[in-house]
Amino acid sequence: MPQDTAFTLPFDAATSPDADAARRRSLLWCRRQGLVADPVDEARFLRWDIAGLMAVWNPRTSGARLDLTVDAVVVATFLDDHVDGPLADRPERVAAVCAEFARVIAAGGRPPAGAGPLLRAFGDVWRRLADGASPAWLERTGQHWQWYLGAYAQEARNRAHRRVPTLAEYAELRRRSGFVYAMLDLSQKAYGFELPDRLYTQPVVRRMADITADVVDTLNDVHSVEKEESRGDLHNLVLVIENDPGRARSRDLGRDHGRDGAPDRADSIREIQGMVTAWCEEFLVLEQRLASGVGPREAGAAALITDCMRTAMSGYLEWSRTTRRYSHLVPAGEAALAADLVQAN
């Protein structure tokens, strides 16, 4: 199955020693927030193992700092399952739901009266993100959350019109829908630093962040392709490549000239494995360029953000290989979540 697809990354993986305790704290937080009031949703939440993901994404943190990163990704994951369910092809409703989250950001983490559990949980996360943060950093991470929210509406529009994006369109959309930039912001909270604007805007740093997003999102697409196929969603790099007319013609020509008819899925995954290898090789070159090109004032932050990107890629791969989110599929036609967490209870 695609979750067993082999990828080799040139980055070491590690795990926070607080991982198991973080799993227990995360479940208690979800219960307090009303996110897992239904036993079906609690069982599915436990299969995700978001605490395990963030323990390998940020392996050198623990306690409250680790918990904040976990809770933020839990909110994003619950939102993802909401808009991938009955709302999947209703762009106006998806946009309205995402606008509610944007208003919580604008209100400094204060959800509106009568907000449902997920908005209240997001308000809790946003207030914790804002605690001790500079206005510039908070504006930056707010923009990254807005990218994520806005991507949902675009995906819903594509589904409503049964439109498969081109490879170029998908690449641009996926960087926003993947949440990786916001998760790199979470890494900064986890380690107690902020990337200065002069580093954040450097072309080398921007390209390294883009590669990190591309690698993580692509690993996700390969490992989750069966989940997304089962839900009728074509927003997945494997499926975009398989539906690309140019590649389809090329495969047909290959068979006409005596190819043995290798499956399209295998062809697509081999192509993707090559893309991931090339991105990682480019990242290593850029890493050396960044290390040799920054001054003493920026060297510490440059080393920290490089480490965050490395562990994001290696950690995500470790988690994605084993999470039961992609191996235990929600039956077709069944909502991804049993309870509506957006509407007030």
Coordinates of N, CA and C in Angstrom, one line a residue, residues 33 51 70 72 74 77 79 82 116 127 160 164 172 191 203 212 310 319 334 337:
Q33 N -12.2 20.6 25.7 CA -12.6 21.5 24.7 C -13.9 21.0 24.0
A51 N 0.0 14.0 18.7 CA 1.1 14.2 19.7 C 2.4 13.5 19.2
V70 N 1.0 20.6 19.6 CA 0.1 19.5 19.4 C -1.3 20.1 19.3
A72 N -2.5 23.0 18.4 CA -2.7 23.7 17.2 C -2.9 22.8 16.0
V74 N -3.9 19.7 16.2 CA -5.2 19.0 16.4 C -6.4 19.8 15.8
T77 N -6.4 19.7 12.1 CA -6.8 18.4 11.6 C -8.3 18.2 11.7
L79 N -10.5 20.5 11.6 CA -11.0 21.4 10.6 C -10.9 20.7 9.2
H82 N -13.6 18.2 8.8 CA -14.9 18.9 8.7 C -15.1 19.3 7.2
G116 N -19.0 27.1 18.3 CA -18.9 25.7 18.6 C -17.6 25.3 19.2
R127 N -4.7 32.4 21.5 CA -4.3 33.2 22.7 C -2.9 32.7 23.2
A160 N -16.6 21.2 -6.5 CA -18.0 21.5 -6.9 C -18.1 21.5 -8.4
V164 N -10.1 18.9 -11.9 CA -8.8 18.5 -11.4 C -7.8 19.5 -11.7
E172 N 1.0 25.2 -6.3 CA 0.8 26.5 -5.6 C -0.3 26.3 -4.5
Y191 N 10.7 26.2 20.5 CA 12.1 26.4 20.9 C 12.3 27.8 21.4
P203 N 15.9 35.1 0.2 CA 15.5 34.1 -0.8 C 15.9 32.7 -0.5
T212 N 10.8 22.4 2.2 CA 10.3 21.7 3.4 C 8.8 21.4 3.2
R310 N 14.8 20.6 9.0 CA 15.3 19.2 8.9 C 14.4 18.2 9.7
W319 N 6.4 9.7 11.3 CA 5.0 9.6 11.7 C 4.1 9.1 10.6
E334 N -19.6 7.9 4.8 CA -19.7 8.2 6.2 C -18.9 9.5 6.5
L337 N -16.2 12.9 10.8 CA -16.4 13.1 12.2 C -17.9 12.9 12.5

